[in-house]
PDB file of C-alpha atoms in Angstrom:
ATOM      1  CA  UNK A   1      84.359  82.701 102.846  1.00 78.00           C
ATOM      2  CA  UNK A   2      88.081  82.760 102.051  1.00 84.00           C
ATOM      3  CA  UNK A   3      90.562  84.791 104.135  1.00 82.00           C
ATOM      4  CA  UNK A   4      90.815  87.255 101.228  1.00 86.00           C
ATOM      5  CA  UNK A   5      87.043  87.689 101.129  1.00 90.00           C
ATOM      6  CA  UNK A   6      86.998  88.088 104.895  1.00 92.00           C
ATOM      7  CA  UNK A   7      89.615  90.856 104.732  1.00 93.00           C
ATOM      8  CA  UNK A   8      87.660  92.621 102.004  1.00 94.00           C
ATOM      9  CA  UNK A   9      84.516  92.366 104.101  1.00 96.00           C
ATOM     10  CA  UNK A  10      86.232  93.752 107.208  1.00 96.00           C
ATOM     11  CA  UNK A  11      87.648  96.713 105.255  1.00 97.00           C
ATOM     12  CA  UNK A  12      84.251  97.416 103.740  1.00 97.00           C
ATOM     13  CA  UNK A  13      82.677  97.391 107.207  1.00 97.00           C
ATOM     14  CA  UNK A  14      85.411  99.805 108.329  1.00 98.00           C
ATOM     15  CA  UNK A  15      84.823 102.386 105.587  1.00 98.00           C
ATOM     16  CA  UNK A  16      81.047 102.158 106.029  1.00 98.00           C
ATOM     17  CA  UNK A  17      81.264 103.011 109.729  1.00 97.00           C
ATOM     18  CA  UNK A  18      80.171  99.577 110.903  1.00 97.00           C
ATOM     19  CA  UNK A  19      83.378  98.314 112.487  1.00 97.00           C
ATOM     20  CA  UNK A  20      83.378 100.473 115.628  1.00 97.00           C
ATOM     21  CA  UNK A  21      80.673 102.504 117.340  1.00 96.00           C
ATOM     22  CA  UNK A  22      80.147 106.234 116.809  1.00 96.00           C
ATOM     23  CA  UNK A  23      80.639 108.547 119.792  1.00 96.00           C
ATOM     24  CA  UNK A  24      78.941 111.964 119.787  1.00 94.00           C
ATOM     25  CA  UNK A  25      81.638 113.463 122.001  1.00 96.00           C
ATOM     26  CA  UNK A  26      84.217 112.874 119.222  1.00 96.00           C
ATOM     27  CA  UNK A  27      82.669 115.567 117.037  1.00 96.00           C
ATOM     28  CA  UNK A  28      81.788 115.310 113.368  1.00 97.00           C
ATOM     29  CA  UNK A  29      83.606 114.835 110.098  1.00 98.00           C
ATOM     30  CA  UNK A  30      82.129 118.162 108.945  1.00 98.00           C
ATOM     31  CA  UNK A  31      84.128 119.914 111.671  1.00 97.00           C
ATOM     32  CA  UNK A  32      87.264 118.004 110.656  1.00 97.00           C
ATOM     33  CA  UNK A  33      86.700 118.867 106.984  1.00 97.00           C
ATOM     34  CA  UNK A  34      86.414 122.574 107.797  1.00 97.00           C
ATOM     35  CA  UNK A  35      89.644 122.447 109.826  1.00 96.00           C
ATOM     36  CA  UNK A  36      91.454 120.811 106.894  1.00 97.00           C
ATOM     37  CA  UNK A  37      90.153 123.458 104.478  1.00 95.00           C
ATOM     38  CA  UNK A  38      91.403 126.269 106.720  1.00 95.00           C
ATOM     39  CA  UNK A  39      94.819 124.648 107.023  1.00 95.00           C
ATOM     40  CA  UNK A  40      95.073 124.100 103.262  1.00 94.00           C
ATOM     41  CA  UNK A  41      94.181 127.739 102.612  1.00 93.00           C
ATOM     42  CA  UNK A  42      96.846 128.847 105.092  1.00 94.00           C
ATOM     43  CA  UNK A  43      99.490 126.703 103.386  1.00 93.00           C
ATOM     44  CA  UNK A  44      98.449 128.029  99.970  1.00 92.00           C
ATOM     45  CA  UNK A  45      98.706 131.614 101.244  1.00 92.00           C
ATOM     46  CA  UNK A  46     102.179 130.853 102.628  1.00 92.00           C
ATOM     47  CA  UNK A  47     103.224 129.382  99.266  1.00 89.00           C
ATOM     48  CA  UNK A  48     103.854 125.934 100.756  1.00 89.00           C
ATOM     49  CA  UNK A  49     101.331 124.104  98.572  1.00 90.00           C
ATOM     50  CA  UNK A  50      99.815 124.928  95.206  1.00 87.00           C
ATOM     51  CA  UNK A  51      96.282 126.148  94.727  1.00 86.00           C
ATOM     52  CA  UNK A  52      94.170 123.417  93.155  1.00 84.00           C
ATOM     53  CA  UNK A  53      91.406 123.620  90.604  1.00 87.00           C
ATOM     54  CA  UNK A  54      87.911 123.334  92.148  1.00 91.00           C
ATOM     55  CA  UNK A  55      86.506 119.821  92.408  1.00 95.00           C
ATOM     56  CA  UNK A  56      82.928 119.002  91.365  1.00 95.00           C
ATOM     57  CA  UNK A  57      80.202 118.963  94.002  1.00 96.00           C
ATOM     58  CA  UNK A  58      79.218 115.507  95.247  1.00 97.00           C
ATOM     59  CA  UNK A  59      75.746 114.476  94.119  1.00 96.00           C
ATOM     60  CA  UNK A  60      73.450 112.069  95.944  1.00 95.00           C
ATOM     61  CA  UNK A  61      73.567 109.680  92.991  1.00 95.00           C
ATOM     62  CA  UNK A  62      77.346 109.348  93.347  1.00 95.00           C
ATOM     63  CA  UNK A  63      77.295 108.118  96.931  1.00 97.00           C
ATOM     64  CA  UNK A  64      77.846 104.339  96.750  1.00 96.00           C
ATOM     65  CA  UNK A  65      76.643 103.393 100.242  1.00 97.00           C
ATOM     66  CA  UNK A  66      75.276 104.856 103.460  1.00 97.00           C
ATOM     67  CA  UNK A  67      77.618 106.161 106.146  1.00 98.00           C
ATOM     68  CA  UNK A  68      76.957 107.367 109.723  1.00 98.00           C
ATOM     69  CA  UNK A  69      75.403 110.806 110.210  1.00 96.00           C
ATOM     70  CA  UNK A  70      78.554 112.216 111.807  1.00 97.00           C
ATOM     71  CA  UNK A  71      80.687 111.150 108.809  1.00 98.00           C
ATOM     72  CA  UNK A  72      81.020 113.066 105.548  1.00 98.00           C
ATOM     73  CA  UNK A  73      81.529 112.162 101.887  1.00 98.00           C
ATOM     74  CA  UNK A  74      84.493 114.131 100.496  1.00 98.00           C
ATOM     75  CA  UNK A  75      86.601 114.062  97.372  1.00 98.00           C
ATOM     76  CA  UNK A  76      90.089 112.882  98.250  1.00 98.00           C
ATOM     77  CA  UNK A  77      91.729 115.836  96.520  1.00 96.00           C
ATOM     78  CA  UNK A  78      89.908 118.252  98.822  1.00 96.00           C
ATOM     79  CA  UNK A  79      91.554 116.974 102.018  1.00 96.00           C
ATOM     80  CA  UNK A  80      95.113 115.999 100.988  1.00 97.00           C
ATOM     81  CA  UNK A  81      97.994 117.203  98.830  1.00 96.00           C
ATOM     82  CA  UNK A  82      98.613 115.062  95.740  1.00 96.00           C
ATOM     83  CA  UNK A  83     101.995 114.434  94.124  1.00 96.00           C
ATOM     84  CA  UNK A  84     104.065 117.113  95.933  1.00 95.00           C
ATOM     85  CA  UNK A  85     107.611 117.979  94.844  1.00 95.00           C
ATOM     86  CA  UNK A  86     110.770 117.998  96.962  1.00 96.00           C
ATOM     87  CA  UNK A  87     113.051 121.045  96.927  1.00 95.00           C
ATOM     88  CA  UNK A  88     116.293 119.861  98.516  1.00 97.00           C
ATOM     89  CA  UNK A  89     120.047 119.935  97.928  1.00 97.00           C
ATOM     90  CA  UNK A  90     121.341 117.728  95.094  1.00 97.00           C
ATOM     91  CA  UNK A  91     124.119 116.354  97.318  1.00 98.00           C
ATOM     92  CA  UNK A  92     121.757 115.146 100.045  1.00 98.00           C
ATOM     93  CA  UNK A  93     121.552 111.366 100.447  1.00 98.00           C
ATOM     94  CA  UNK A  94     117.954 110.161 100.136  1.00 98.00           C
ATOM     95  CA  UNK A  95     115.984 106.949  99.626  1.00 98.00           C
ATOM     96  CA  UNK A  96     115.365 105.481  96.171  1.00 98.00           C
ATOM     97  CA  UNK A  97     112.412 103.076  95.912  1.00 98.00           C
ATOM     98  CA  UNK A  98     111.597 101.134  92.727  1.00 98.00           C
ATOM     99  CA  UNK A  99     108.275  99.259  92.566  1.00 98.00           C
ATOM    100  CA  UNK A 100     109.941  95.972  93.513  1.00 97.00           C
ATOM    101  CA  UNK A 101     110.813  97.477  96.915  1.00 98.00           C
ATOM    102  CA  UNK A 102     107.126  97.982  97.858  1.00 98.00           C
ATOM    103  CA  UNK A 103     105.162  95.113  99.409  1.00 97.00           C
ATOM    104  CA  UNK A 104     101.808  94.127  97.948  1.00 96.00           C
ATOM    105  CA  UNK A 105      98.615  92.910  99.589  1.00 94.00           C
ATOM    106  CA  UNK A 106      97.681  94.151 103.053  1.00 94.00           C
ATOM    107  CA  UNK A 107     101.254  94.772 104.152  1.00 93.00           C
ATOM    108  CA  UNK A 108     102.630  98.247 104.823  1.00 97.00           C
ATOM    109  CA  UNK A 109     106.297  97.608 104.075  1.00 97.00           C
ATOM    110  CA  UNK A 110     109.062  98.920 101.845  1.00 98.00           C
ATOM    111  CA  UNK A 111     112.833  98.899 101.524  1.00 98.00           C
ATOM    112  CA  UNK A 112     115.083 101.405  99.763  1.00 98.00           C
ATOM    113  CA  UNK A 113     118.475 102.106  98.251  1.00 98.00           C
ATOM    114  CA  UNK A 114     120.477 105.231  99.098  1.00 98.00           C
ATOM    115  CA  UNK A 115     121.300 107.707  96.333  1.00 98.00           C
ATOM    116  CA  UNK A 116     122.247 111.364  96.015  1.00 98.00           C
ATOM    117  CA  UNK A 117     119.216 113.568  95.331  1.00 98.00           C
ATOM    118  CA  UNK A 118     120.794 114.988  92.192  1.00 97.00           C
ATOM    119  CA  UNK A 119     120.901 111.478  90.677  1.00 97.00           C
ATOM    120  CA  UNK A 120     117.154 110.887  91.002  1.00 97.00           C
ATOM    121  CA  UNK A 121     115.639 114.366  91.149  1.00 95.00           C
ATOM    122  CA  UNK A 122     114.515 114.226  87.523  1.00 96.00           C
ATOM    123  CA  UNK A 123     112.463 111.457  85.931  1.00 96.00           C
ATOM    124  CA  UNK A 124     111.198 109.954  89.189  1.00 98.00           C
ATOM    125  CA  UNK A 125     108.313 110.457  91.616  1.00 98.00           C
ATOM    126  CA  UNK A 126     109.083 112.614  94.675  1.00 98.00           C
ATOM    127  CA  UNK A 127     107.967 111.814  98.236  1.00 98.00           C
ATOM    128  CA  UNK A 128     108.899 112.328 101.881  1.00 98.00           C
ATOM    129  CA  UNK A 129     108.590 110.444 105.156  1.00 98.00           C
ATOM    130  CA  UNK A 130     104.908 110.082 106.056  1.00 98.00           C
ATOM    131  CA  UNK A 131     103.645 110.265 102.466  1.00 98.00           C
ATOM    132  CA  UNK A 132     101.515 107.448 101.066  1.00 98.00           C
ATOM    133  CA  UNK A 133     102.534 105.867  97.770  1.00 98.00           C
ATOM    134  CA  UNK A 134      99.943 104.080  95.617  1.00 98.00           C
ATOM    135  CA  UNK A 135     100.836 102.066  92.517  1.00 98.00           C
ATOM    136  CA  UNK A 136      98.847 103.372  89.561  1.00 97.00           C
ATOM    137  CA  UNK A 137      99.634 100.743  86.910  1.00 97.00           C
ATOM    138  CA  UNK A 138      98.198  97.259  86.368  1.00 95.00           C
ATOM    139  CA  UNK A 139      98.694  94.719  87.940  1.00 95.00           C
ATOM    140  CA  UNK A 140     100.424  96.502  90.835  1.00 97.00           C
ATOM    141  CA  UNK A 141      97.332  98.619  91.492  1.00 97.00           C
ATOM    142  CA  UNK A 142      95.054  95.578  91.818  1.00 97.00           C
ATOM    143  CA  UNK A 143      97.715  93.846  93.929  1.00 97.00           C
ATOM    144  CA  UNK A 144      97.405  96.641  96.520  1.00 97.00           C
ATOM    145  CA  UNK A 145     100.956  97.972  96.240  1.00 98.00           C
ATOM    146  CA  UNK A 146     100.450 100.915  98.572  1.00 98.00           C
ATOM    147  CA  UNK A 147     102.550 101.995 101.522  1.00 98.00           C
ATOM    148  CA  UNK A 148     103.282 104.728 104.059  1.00 98.00           C
ATOM    149  CA  UNK A 149     106.915 105.755 103.572  1.00 98.00           C
ATOM    150  CA  UNK A 150     108.835 105.576 106.851  1.00 98.00           C
ATOM    151  CA  UNK A 151     112.407 106.175 108.002  1.00 97.00           C
ATOM    152  CA  UNK A 152     113.537 107.518 104.629  1.00 98.00           C
ATOM    153  CA  UNK A 153     117.167 108.613 104.434  1.00 98.00           C
ATOM    154  CA  UNK A 154     117.174 112.260 105.596  1.00 98.00           C
ATOM    155  CA  UNK A 155     113.377 112.226 105.344  1.00 98.00           C
ATOM    156  CA  UNK A 156     113.126 112.307 101.547  1.00 98.00           C
ATOM    157  CA  UNK A 157     113.000 109.998  98.579  1.00 98.00           C
ATOM    158  CA  UNK A 158     112.091 109.355  94.966  1.00 98.00           C
ATOM    159  CA  UNK A 159     111.051 106.267  93.095  1.00 97.00           C
ATOM    160  CA  UNK A 160     109.169 104.670  90.267  1.00 97.00           C
ATOM    161  CA  UNK A 161     107.091 106.965  88.076  1.00 97.00           C
ATOM    162  CA  UNK A 162     104.241 104.449  88.447  1.00 97.00           C
ATOM    163  CA  UNK A 163     103.390 105.815  91.896  1.00 98.00           C
ATOM    164  CA  UNK A 164     100.820 108.394  92.928  1.00 98.00           C
ATOM    165  CA  UNK A 165     101.663 110.216  96.162  1.00 98.00           C
ATOM    166  CA  UNK A 166      99.219 111.356  98.840  1.00 98.00           C
ATOM    167  CA  UNK A 167     100.364 113.757 101.554  1.00 97.00           C
ATOM    168  CA  UNK A 168      98.213 114.434 104.623  1.00 97.00           C
ATOM    169  CA  UNK A 169      97.871 118.116 105.523  1.00 93.00           C
ATOM    170  CA  UNK A 170      99.721 118.672 108.821  1.00 88.00           C
ATOM    171  CA  UNK A 171      98.491 115.479 110.526  1.00 88.00           C
ATOM    172  CA  UNK A 172      94.850 116.442 109.972  1.00 91.00           C
ATOM    173  CA  UNK A 173      94.047 112.861 108.934  1.00 94.00           C
ATOM    174  CA  UNK A 174      95.280 109.494 110.141  1.00 97.00           C
ATOM    175  CA  UNK A 175      97.585 108.182 107.408  1.00 98.00           C
ATOM    176  CA  UNK A 176      96.813 104.600 108.368  1.00 98.00           C
ATOM    177  CA  UNK A 177      93.072 105.118 107.812  1.00 98.00           C
ATOM    178  CA  UNK A 178      93.795 106.405 104.322  1.00 98.00           C
ATOM    179  CA  UNK A 179      96.122 103.478 103.615  1.00 98.00           C
ATOM    180  CA  UNK A 180      93.458 100.936 104.569  1.00 98.00           C
ATOM    181  CA  UNK A 181      90.978 102.821 102.409  1.00 98.00           C
ATOM    182  CA  UNK A 182      93.410 102.528  99.473  1.00 98.00           C
ATOM    183  CA  UNK A 183      93.580  98.765 100.033  1.00 97.00           C
ATOM    184  CA  UNK A 184      89.777  98.359 100.100  1.00 97.00           C
ATOM    185  CA  UNK A 185      87.949  96.582  97.279  1.00 96.00           C
ATOM    186  CA  UNK A 186      85.786  99.698  96.892  1.00 97.00           C
ATOM    187  CA  UNK A 187      88.818 101.854  96.051  1.00 98.00           C
ATOM    188  CA  UNK A 188      90.523  99.214  93.892  1.00 97.00           C
ATOM    189  CA  UNK A 189      87.402  98.259  91.896  1.00 97.00           C
ATOM    190  CA  UNK A 190      86.542 101.887  91.125  1.00 97.00           C
ATOM    191  CA  UNK A 191      90.131 102.550  90.129  1.00 97.00           C
ATOM    192  CA  UNK A 192      90.101  99.622  87.703  1.00 97.00           C
ATOM    193  CA  UNK A 193      86.926 100.996  86.128  1.00 96.00           C
ATOM    194  CA  UNK A 194      88.796 104.274  85.508  1.00 96.00           C
ATOM    195  CA  UNK A 195      91.720 102.564  83.719  1.00 96.00           C
ATOM    196  CA  UNK A 196      93.067 104.136  80.559  1.00 95.00           C
ATOM    197  CA  UNK A 197      95.797 102.994  78.170  1.00 92.00           C
ATOM    198  CA  UNK A 198      96.596  99.877  76.188  1.00 85.00           C
ATOM    199  CA  UNK A 199      96.549  96.294  77.446  1.00 78.00           C
ATOM    200  CA  UNK A 200      99.416  95.609  79.854  1.00 77.00           C
ATOM    201  CA  UNK A 201     100.067  99.341  80.309  1.00 88.00           C
ATOM    202  CA  UNK A 202      96.779 100.428  81.831  1.00 96.00           C
ATOM    203  CA  UNK A 203      96.742 102.964  84.649  1.00 96.00           C
ATOM    204  CA  UNK A 204      94.153 104.648  86.825  1.00 97.00           C
ATOM    205  CA  UNK A 205      92.757 107.801  85.240  1.00 96.00           C
ATOM    206  CA  UNK A 206      94.862 110.886  85.995  1.00 95.00           C
ATOM    207  CA  UNK A 207      91.934 112.436  87.894  1.00 96.00           C
ATOM    208  CA  UNK A 208      90.845 109.287  89.743  1.00 98.00           C
ATOM    209  CA  UNK A 209      92.552 110.107  93.039  1.00 97.00           C
ATOM    210  CA  UNK A 210      91.512 113.755  93.219  1.00 97.00           C
ATOM    211  CA  UNK A 211      87.864 112.946  92.406  1.00 97.00           C
ATOM    212  CA  UNK A 212      87.618 109.698  94.380  1.00 98.00           C
ATOM    213  CA  UNK A 213      84.841 109.707  96.993  1.00 98.00           C
ATOM    214  CA  UNK A 214      86.150 109.028 100.497  1.00 98.00           C
ATOM    215  CA  UNK A 215      83.954 108.317 103.537  1.00 98.00           C
ATOM    216  CA  UNK A 216      85.482 110.620 106.157  1.00 98.00           C
ATOM    217  CA  UNK A 217      85.055 109.804 109.874  1.00 98.00           C
ATOM    218  CA  UNK A 218      85.987 112.081 112.803  1.00 98.00           C
ATOM    219  CA  UNK A 219      89.697 111.824 113.660  1.00 97.00           C
ATOM    220  CA  UNK A 220      89.176 109.948 116.941  1.00 97.00           C
ATOM    221  CA  UNK A 221      87.049 107.353 115.185  1.00 98.00           C
ATOM    222  CA  UNK A 222      89.709 106.961 112.507  1.00 98.00           C
ATOM    223  CA  UNK A 223      92.113 105.961 115.270  1.00 98.00           C
ATOM    224  CA  UNK A 224      89.690 103.410 116.693  1.00 98.00           C
ATOM    225  CA  UNK A 225      88.996 101.972 113.238  1.00 98.00           C
ATOM    226  CA  UNK A 226      92.717 101.525 112.561  1.00 98.00           C
ATOM    227  CA  UNK A 227      93.258  99.898 115.976  1.00 98.00           C
ATOM    228  CA  UNK A 228      90.429  97.428 115.283  1.00 97.00           C
ATOM    229  CA  UNK A 229      91.754  96.633 111.782  1.00 97.00           C
ATOM    230  CA  UNK A 230      95.233  96.017 113.167  1.00 94.00           C
ATOM    231  CA  UNK A 231      93.641  93.593 115.614  1.00 94.00           C
ATOM    232  CA  UNK A 232      91.402  91.735 113.131  1.00 94.00           C
ATOM    233  CA  UNK A 233      93.432  91.484 109.914  1.00 90.00           C
ATOM    234  CA  UNK A 234      96.301  89.439 111.429  1.00 88.00           C
ATOM    235  CA  UNK A 235      93.669  86.944 112.601  1.00 87.00           C
ATOM    236  CA  UNK A 236      92.640  86.500 108.967  1.00 84.00           C
ATOM    237  CA  UNK A 237      96.237  85.606 108.138  1.00 77.00           C
ATOM    238  CA  UNK A 238      96.180  82.953 110.858  1.00 78.00           C
ATOM    239  CA  UNK A 239      92.982  81.518 109.363  1.00 75.00           C
ATOM    240  CA  UNK A 240      94.715  81.378 105.979  1.00 62.00           C
TER     241      UNK A 240
END
């Protein structure tokens, strides 16, 4: 087994609930899901996020593998905000991030340039500190160009239009768990199967993220999974 195959295997174990033990006292993903729904409805009522179109029910035939009883299969769009917009002053200095400034592979790294918001407000993808950016075009998508944006200038930024943005609803999910999910072979392979467009300009389907099936663990288990991944994956690099 190569280091790459080992990493893929470890991530698959993580999203199947086999990397750390389940603890009854940590509650269930169903409880977490209900909390997220209530928070999303509150934000919609306050006009802070847009109301989304209903997502299809998840059928048994769709579920690709078994997960623990206290986990829950959800559609990604039901628990996060996708592609939000920034409403800030045009003179504010913010971060500008082209695709070349985002690391590929299993790294969670980016750099940025500083620009005035008015210079990049139109024609670019909006994001803020804490958002997750995922490349949606080949080959960047397959190369795992995904990142949690950190320490952005004044907390905001914009960048390449070839990014999809995922925003967690008021810290209801662990961003790092989602990032590792986005780097899993399960997520990448299904995204490739959704590709549309001509050769060399293929992208994930516009509805892939919102409809993507995510295995949701309780929040405390998410934290333990991320801690274990951050312990194991560097060891794979040393093997390499």
